[in-house]
Every structure is written in C-alpha cells, then in structure tokens.
Amino acid sequence: MILLDGKKLSAEIKAELKNEVENIRAKGGKIPHLAAILVGNDGASETYVKSKVKSCEEVGFSSTLLRFEESISEQELLTEIQKMNENPDIDGFIVQLPLPKHISETKVIETIAPEKDVDGFHPINIGRMAKNLPAYIPATPFGILQMLERYKIETTGKHCVVVGRSNIVGSPMSILMARNAPIGNCTVTLCHSKTKDLSKFTQEADILIVALGKPEFVTANMIKEGAVVIDVGITRLPDESSAKGYRIVGDVKFDEVAPKCSYITPVPGGVGLMTVVSLLQNTLLAAKKIFYA
Ligand code: NDP
C-alpha cells in the first residue's frame, strides 16, 4: 500500500509556484493576486480562508481578505463582487461557501467574472470543463487529478466510482475522470444518497473517490483488493484529548481499508492540502491570462 502524500506533493507544488513568482518578479511582471470574500463567522469557513491566505503568502502571491457581516444584503454582496470583477489588480477571487440563507449562491457564483472564477464554479467554467476545453477546474477535483498524475497512477480503461454528486467535488470529479484526457478515460459510476446497494458499486471500483461527508462511512468490505482510494471527506469530531478539542476524520475507515488498497490518501494530510495549492495554481493561470485573453 502506498500513501498518497498530500503534504509532500503540496509542498512540491508550492515550491514550484514560489519559483514562478520569483521569475515573474525578476522580469518585472505582475505578482498574482488572489482575493477572498468571507461572509459571517463560520468556524470552518474561517479556517479554510485563513489557510488560503497563508498559502498565498508562502508562495509570494498578493492576497486580500474581504470580510462582511452575516447581515450583508444579497445586493450589497453582488455589488462587491462587481467591484472585484472590475479591479485590474485582482487576478482571481473566491467567495467562501456556504453563504447565509438569505443570499443566493447561484446568483453570487454567476456574478463572478468567469476569467476571475478561480474556484471554477461558474457555469461557463463548468461547461468548458465538461467540453474538455481549457477552464479553471474546481480546486478539490484539480488537486485529485494532480495526485493521480504525480503518482503516475494509470486511469485509462479503469472503473472509477465517485460517491457524492456535489457541485464542488463529486459531480465535476465524475466529469473529469470520464474525459478523454491523460488523467481520465475511465468508465465512471456516480453514486449518491439515492443509489441502491452502494457496496455493489464500490466493490467494483479500481479507483474509488469518496466525497459524502459521513465520517468513516466506507469500510473494508466495500473495497476491492488493490483499489486506489481517494478520501475527500473532512469531518471534525469532538476529541477532548486533542488540544484543539476536535480531530479530523475522513469518509473512509482508514485503518481497515488501507491494507486492501494499492494507494490511499490519509485524512488529514491528503486531498485537503492539494485543494489549497490547486487554488493557487488557478490563480497563477488567471494572472497569466491563459484561458481568457
Ligand atoms: P455535500 O454534502 O454537498 O454532498 C454530499 C454528497 O454525498 C451528496 O451528493 C449526497 O447525495 C451524497 N451522500 C450522502 N449520503 C450518502 C450515502 N449514504 N450514500 C451515498 N451518497 C451519499 O458534500 P461536499 O461534496 O461538499 O463534501 C463532501 C465531504 O468532503 C465533506 O466531508 C466535506 O467537508 C469534504 N470536503 C473536503 C474538501 C477537501 O479539500 N478535502 C473540499 C470540499 C469538501 P445526494 O446528492 O443525493 O444528497
């Protein structure tokens, strides 16, 4: 069994990005600038945004964090997004989800200019991705693709089973793994909460990607011997023995599943770290205006 080490890979990618920034600086070019909008005080969202900003600093990107009260109106937020769209200093930006109930996520996402949509959630980017055209790929699926690529895991002709069909992970992941691309060319099965007899599908997976948000849901009896298992899940479980008062658990029961796998991601130290660096990579692409002139 080989551990897919997100810590090592993300550090490698960060070093590459840092190098790129130094080259840009040496040539007098514009330093990539990522902005993030955070609405309200949700603990997990705050942690995610802070880690994105910190990662920008590590690689030498500029970053801006704009915070708004939970009570901000939808129209006020849309106006702020328009300002970011028009600000030439900002190459890419994200609006941290989830948003308060009175604000439409769909409206927010569709207001972001596609060329600055480094989360890859705008319908234009999703559509371009589905058509195998250059586009920002949502950060978590992009991170998973890079893990598979850098560990040289063969995907062509393999049966990939994705559990979870969210707009940010499961759904784009299923599209990407089915694309005619070097990391792709899989036969894909997309499972969700209405899937009958889930184990029947997971047991047939050469590559199993799990993103359902239920701690330790996938057990050893659900896995085929030699499978590649990618665990996207992140759940905080209360843990008094930890200084933080919680521990992070994935969707896979790691201890019993790992011995059956050819490759597996740990949680933490797997997909989560890849997600952050992928966002930075998208920001670099935005700064270079690779996809949209
Ligand atoms: P969502 O809650 O948006 O989606 C969960 C999906 O799982 C849904 O499609 C749901 O089906 C499906 N599902 C729920 N229960 C079952 C079940 N018993 N059997 C089969 N399918 C089921 O989650 P996200 O995709 O946003 O996140 C999933 C997990 O990944 C979470 O733990 C989240 O914290 C984590 N995450 C981690 C990231 C990282 O960087 N590592 C990034 C983003 C998320 P249905 O559609 O029918 O409701």
Coordinates of C-alpha atoms and ligand atoms in Angstrom, one line a residue:
M1 CA 0.0 0.0 0.0
I2 CA 1.3 3.4 -0.9
L3 CA 0.2 6.6 0.9
L4 CA -0.8 9.4 -1.5
D5 CA 1.1 12.1 0.5
G6 CA -0.7 15.4 0.1
K7 CA 1.7 17.1 2.4
K8 CA 4.7 16.2 0.3
L9 CA 3.0 16.9 -3.0
S10 CA 1.5 20.2 -1.9
A11 CA 5.0 21.3 -0.6
E12 CA 6.5 20.4 -4.0
I13 CA 3.8 22.4 -5.9
K14 CA 4.2 25.4 -3.5
A15 CA 8.0 25.3 -4.2
E16 CA 7.2 25.4 -8.0
L17 CA 4.8 28.3 -7.5
K18 CA 7.4 30.2 -5.4
N19 CA 9.9 29.7 -8.2
E20 CA 7.4 31.1 -10.8
V21 CA 6.8 34.1 -8.6
E22 CA 10.5 34.8 -8.4
N23 CA 10.8 34.6 -12.2
I24 CA 7.8 36.9 -12.6
R25 CA 9.4 39.4 -10.1
A26 CA 12.8 39.2 -11.9
K27 CA 11.1 40.1 -15.2
G28 CA 9.2 43.0 -13.5
G29 CA 5.8 41.3 -14.2
K30 CA 2.7 41.4 -12.1
I31 CA 2.6 39.3 -8.9
P32 CA -0.5 37.1 -8.9
H33 CA -3.2 38.4 -6.6
L34 CA -5.9 36.2 -5.0
A35 CA -8.8 37.8 -3.1
A36 CA -11.3 36.0 -0.9
I37 CA -14.7 37.2 0.4
L38 CA -15.8 35.8 3.7
V39 CA -19.3 36.4 4.9
G40 CA -20.1 35.9 8.6
N41 CA -18.2 34.0 11.3
D42 CA -18.5 30.3 10.5
G43 CA -15.5 28.5 12.2
A44 CA -14.7 26.0 9.4
S45 CA -15.0 28.7 6.7
E46 CA -12.7 31.0 8.6
T47 CA -10.1 28.2 8.9
Y48 CA -10.3 27.4 5.2
V49 CA -10.0 31.1 4.2
K50 CA -7.1 31.7 6.5
S51 CA -5.2 28.7 5.2
K52 CA -5.7 30.0 1.6
V53 CA -4.4 33.5 2.5
K54 CA -1.5 32.0 4.4
S55 CA -0.6 29.8 1.4
C56 CA -0.6 32.9 -0.8
E57 CA 2.0 34.4 1.5
E58 CA 4.1 31.3 1.5
V59 CA 4.4 31.3 -2.3
G60 CA 4.8 35.1 -2.6
F61 CA 1.3 35.9 -4.1
S62 CA -0.5 39.0 -3.0
S63 CA -3.8 38.3 -1.2
T64 CA -6.7 40.3 0.1
L65 CA -9.3 39.1 2.5
L66 CA -12.6 41.0 2.5
R67 CA -14.9 40.3 5.4
F68 CA -18.6 41.1 5.6
E69 CA -21.1 40.8 8.4
E70 CA -23.6 37.9 8.2
S71 CA -26.3 40.6 7.7
I72 CA -24.9 41.9 4.4
S73 CA -27.7 42.0 1.8
E74 CA -27.5 40.0 -1.4
Q75 CA -27.4 43.2 -3.5
E76 CA -24.6 44.6 -1.4
L77 CA -22.6 41.4 -1.9
L78 CA -23.2 41.3 -5.6
T79 CA -22.0 44.9 -5.8
E80 CA -18.8 44.0 -4.0
I81 CA -18.3 41.1 -6.5
Q82 CA -18.8 43.5 -9.4
K83 CA -16.1 45.7 -7.9
M84 CA -13.7 42.7 -7.8
N85 CA -14.6 41.9 -11.4
E86 CA -13.5 45.4 -12.4
N87 CA -10.4 45.7 -10.2
P88 CA -7.5 45.1 -12.5
D89 CA -5.2 44.4 -9.6
I90 CA -7.1 41.3 -8.6
D91 CA -6.4 38.3 -10.9
G92 CA -8.8 35.8 -9.3
F93 CA -11.1 35.7 -6.3
I94 CA -13.3 33.3 -4.4
V95 CA -16.4 33.7 -2.3
Q96 CA -16.2 31.2 0.5
L97 CA -19.2 29.0 0.8
P98 CA -21.6 28.3 2.4
L99 CA -23.3 31.7 2.4
P100 CA -26.1 32.9 4.8
K101 CA -29.5 31.6 3.8
H102 CA -30.8 35.0 2.5
I103 CA -28.1 35.1 -0.2
S104 CA -28.4 33.0 -3.4
E105 CA -25.3 31.0 -4.0
T106 CA -26.3 30.7 -7.6
K107 CA -26.6 34.4 -8.1
V108 CA -23.3 35.0 -6.4
I109 CA -21.4 32.4 -8.5
E110 CA -23.0 33.7 -11.7
T111 CA -21.9 37.3 -10.9
I112 CA -18.3 36.4 -10.7
A113 CA -16.5 37.1 -14.0
P114 CA -15.6 33.6 -15.5
E115 CA -12.0 34.8 -16.1
K116 CA -11.6 35.5 -12.4
D117 CA -13.5 32.5 -11.1
V118 CA -10.5 30.6 -9.8
D119 CA -12.8 28.2 -7.8
G120 CA -14.2 27.1 -11.2
F121 CA -17.8 27.2 -10.0
H122 CA -19.2 29.5 -12.7
P123 CA -21.4 27.7 -15.3
I124 CA -19.1 28.8 -18.1
N125 CA -16.1 27.2 -16.5
I126 CA -18.1 24.0 -15.7
G127 CA -19.4 23.9 -19.3
R128 CA -15.9 24.4 -20.7
M129 CA -14.5 21.7 -18.4
A130 CA -17.2 19.3 -19.5
K131 CA -16.4 20.0 -23.1
N132 CA -12.7 19.3 -22.4
L133 CA -11.9 23.0 -23.2
P134 CA -9.3 25.0 -21.1
A135 CA -11.0 26.2 -17.9
Y136 CA -10.5 26.6 -14.2
I137 CA -11.1 23.2 -12.7
P138 CA -12.6 23.3 -9.2
A139 CA -9.8 23.1 -6.7
T140 CA -10.6 19.8 -5.0
P141 CA -11.0 17.8 -8.2
F142 CA -8.0 19.6 -9.7
G143 CA -5.9 18.5 -6.6
I144 CA -7.0 14.9 -7.0
L145 CA -6.1 14.9 -10.7
Q146 CA -2.7 16.1 -9.8
M147 CA -2.2 13.5 -7.2
L148 CA -3.1 10.8 -9.7
E149 CA -0.8 12.3 -12.2
R150 CA 2.2 12.8 -10.0
Y151 CA 2.0 9.3 -8.5
K152 CA 1.7 8.0 -12.1
I153 CA -1.5 6.1 -11.4
E154 CA -2.9 4.7 -14.6
T155 CA -6.5 5.7 -15.1
T156 CA -7.3 4.8 -18.8
G157 CA -9.8 1.9 -19.0
K158 CA -10.2 1.8 -15.2
H159 CA -13.6 1.8 -13.5
C160 CA -13.8 4.9 -11.3
V161 CA -16.6 5.1 -8.8
V162 CA -17.3 8.5 -7.3
V163 CA -19.5 8.7 -4.2
G164 CA -21.2 12.1 -3.8
R165 CA -22.5 14.4 -6.5
S166 CA -22.0 17.9 -5.1
N167 CA -21.3 20.7 -7.5
I168 CA -17.9 21.3 -5.9
V169 CA -16.5 17.8 -5.7
G170 CA -18.4 14.7 -6.8
S171 CA -20.1 16.0 -9.9
P172 CA -17.0 17.7 -11.5
M173 CA -14.8 14.7 -10.5
S174 CA -17.1 12.3 -12.4
I175 CA -16.9 14.5 -15.5
L176 CA -13.1 14.8 -15.3
M177 CA -12.5 11.1 -14.8
A178 CA -14.6 10.3 -17.9
R179 CA -13.0 12.9 -20.2
N180 CA -10.7 11.9 -23.0
A181 CA -7.5 13.1 -21.2
P182 CA -4.3 11.7 -19.9
I183 CA -5.8 11.5 -16.4
G184 CA -9.3 10.4 -17.4
N185 CA -10.6 7.8 -19.9
C186 CA -12.2 6.0 -17.0
T187 CA -15.6 4.2 -17.1
V188 CA -17.3 6.3 -14.4
T189 CA -20.1 5.4 -12.0
L190 CA -21.5 8.3 -10.0
C191 CA -23.2 7.3 -6.7
H192 CA -25.3 9.4 -4.3
S193 CA -27.8 9.1 -1.5
K194 CA -30.4 7.5 -3.7
T195 CA -28.1 4.8 -5.1
K196 CA -29.4 1.4 -4.2
D197 CA -26.8 -1.1 -2.9
L198 CA -23.9 1.3 -2.8
S199 CA -21.4 -1.5 -1.9
K200 CA -22.1 -3.4 -5.1
F201 CA -20.6 -0.4 -7.0
T202 CA -17.8 0.5 -4.6
Q203 CA -16.6 -3.1 -4.6
E204 CA -16.2 -2.9 -8.4
A205 CA -14.1 0.3 -8.3
D206 CA -10.5 0.3 -9.4
I207 CA -10.4 3.9 -8.4
L208 CA -12.8 5.0 -5.6
I209 CA -13.3 8.7 -4.9
V210 CA -15.4 9.3 -1.8
A211 CA -16.9 12.7 -1.0
L212 CA -20.1 12.3 1.0
G213 CA -19.2 13.9 4.4
K214 CA -20.0 10.9 6.6
P215 CA -17.1 10.0 8.9
E216 CA -15.6 6.5 8.4
F217 CA -18.5 5.5 6.2
V218 CA -16.5 3.3 3.8
T219 CA -15.4 0.1 5.4
A220 CA -13.0 -2.7 4.2
N221 CA -15.9 -4.9 3.0
M222 CA -16.9 -2.2 0.5
I223 CA -13.5 -2.2 -1.3
K224 CA -11.9 -4.3 -4.0
E225 CA -8.4 -5.7 -3.2
G226 CA -5.8 -3.4 -4.8
A227 CA -8.1 -0.4 -5.3
V228 CA -6.9 3.3 -5.3
V229 CA -8.9 5.1 -2.7
I230 CA -9.2 8.9 -2.5
D231 CA -10.9 10.2 0.6
V232 CA -12.2 13.7 0.3
G233 CA -14.2 13.8 3.5
I234 CA -13.4 16.2 6.3
T235 CA -15.4 16.0 9.5
R236 CA -14.5 17.5 12.8
L237 CA -15.3 15.0 15.6
P238 CA -15.1 16.2 19.2
D239 CA -12.0 14.9 20.9
E240 CA -11.0 16.1 24.4
S241 CA -7.6 14.5 24.2
S242 CA -6.6 16.9 21.4
A243 CA -5.5 20.5 22.1
K244 CA -8.0 21.8 19.6
G245 CA -10.8 19.9 21.1
Y246 CA -11.5 18.0 17.9
R247 CA -9.9 15.6 15.4
I248 CA -10.3 15.5 11.6
V249 CA -11.8 12.3 10.2
G250 CA -12.3 11.3 6.6
D251 CA -15.2 9.4 4.9
V252 CA -13.1 6.2 4.9
K253 CA -12.3 3.9 7.8
F254 CA -8.6 4.2 7.1
D255 CA -7.1 1.6 9.4
E256 CA -9.1 -1.3 8.0
V257 CA -9.3 -0.1 4.4
A258 CA -5.7 0.9 3.8
P259 CA -4.3 -2.7 3.9
K260 CA -6.5 -3.6 1.0
C261 CA -5.5 -0.7 -1.2
S262 CA -2.8 -0.1 -3.7
Y263 CA -2.9 3.6 -3.0
I264 CA -4.8 5.6 -0.4
T265 CA -5.0 9.2 0.8
P266 CA -4.7 9.9 4.5
V267 CA -7.0 12.4 6.3
P268 CA -5.6 14.8 7.3
G269 CA -2.6 15.2 5.0
G270 CA -4.3 14.1 1.8
V271 CA -6.7 15.9 -0.5
G272 CA -7.3 18.9 1.7
L273 CA -3.8 20.2 1.2
M274 CA -4.0 19.6 -2.5
T275 CA -7.1 21.7 -2.7
V276 CA -5.4 24.8 -1.4
V277 CA -2.4 24.6 -3.8
S278 CA -4.7 23.9 -6.7
L279 CA -6.5 27.2 -6.0
L280 CA -3.1 28.9 -6.1
Q281 CA -2.3 27.2 -9.4
N282 CA -5.6 28.5 -10.8
T283 CA -4.7 32.0 -9.6
L284 CA -1.4 31.8 -11.4
L285 CA -3.3 30.7 -14.6
A286 CA -5.6 33.7 -14.1
A287 CA -2.7 36.1 -13.6
K288 CA -1.1 34.8 -16.8
K289 CA -4.5 35.1 -18.6
I290 CA -4.0 31.6 -20.0
F291 CA -7.7 30.7 -20.6
Y292 CA -9.3 34.1 -21.2
A293 CA -7.4 36.8 -23.0
Ligands
NDP1 P1 -22.3 17.6 0.1 O1 -22.9 17.5 1.4 O2 -22.6 18.8 -0.8 O3 -22.6 16.3 -0.8 C1 -22.6 15.0 -0.2 C2 -22.9 14.0 -1.3 O4 -22.9 12.8 -0.7 C3 -24.3 14.2 -1.9 O5 -24.3 14.1 -3.3 C4 -25.1 13.1 -1.2 O6 -26.2 12.6 -2.1 C5 -24.1 12.1 -1.1 N1 -24.4 11.2 0.0 C6 -24.8 11.5 1.3 N2 -25.0 10.4 2.0 C7 -24.8 9.3 1.2 C8 -24.9 7.9 1.3 N3 -25.3 7.3 2.5 N4 -24.6 7.1 0.3 C9 -24.2 7.7 -0.9 N5 -24.1 9.0 -1.1 C10 -24.4 9.8 -0.1 O7 -20.7 17.5 0.3 P2 -19.4 18.0 -0.4 O8 -19.2 17.4 -1.7 O9 -19.4 19.5 -0.3 O10 -18.3 17.5 0.7 C11 -18.2 16.1 1.0 C12 -17.1 15.9 2.0 O11 -15.9 16.4 1.5 C13 -17.4 16.7 3.3 O12 -16.9 16.0 4.4 C14 -16.6 18.0 3.1 O13 -16.2 18.6 4.3 C15 -15.4 17.4 2.4 N6 -14.7 18.4 1.5 C16 -13.4 18.3 1.5 C17 -12.6 19.1 0.7 C18 -11.2 19.0 0.7 O14 -10.4 19.9 0.3 N7 -10.6 17.8 1.2 C19 -13.2 20.1 -0.1 C20 -14.7 20.1 -0.2 C21 -15.4 19.2 0.7 P3 -27.4 13.5 -2.5 O15 -26.9 14.4 -3.6 O16 -28.4 12.5 -3.0 O17 -27.9 14.3 -1.3

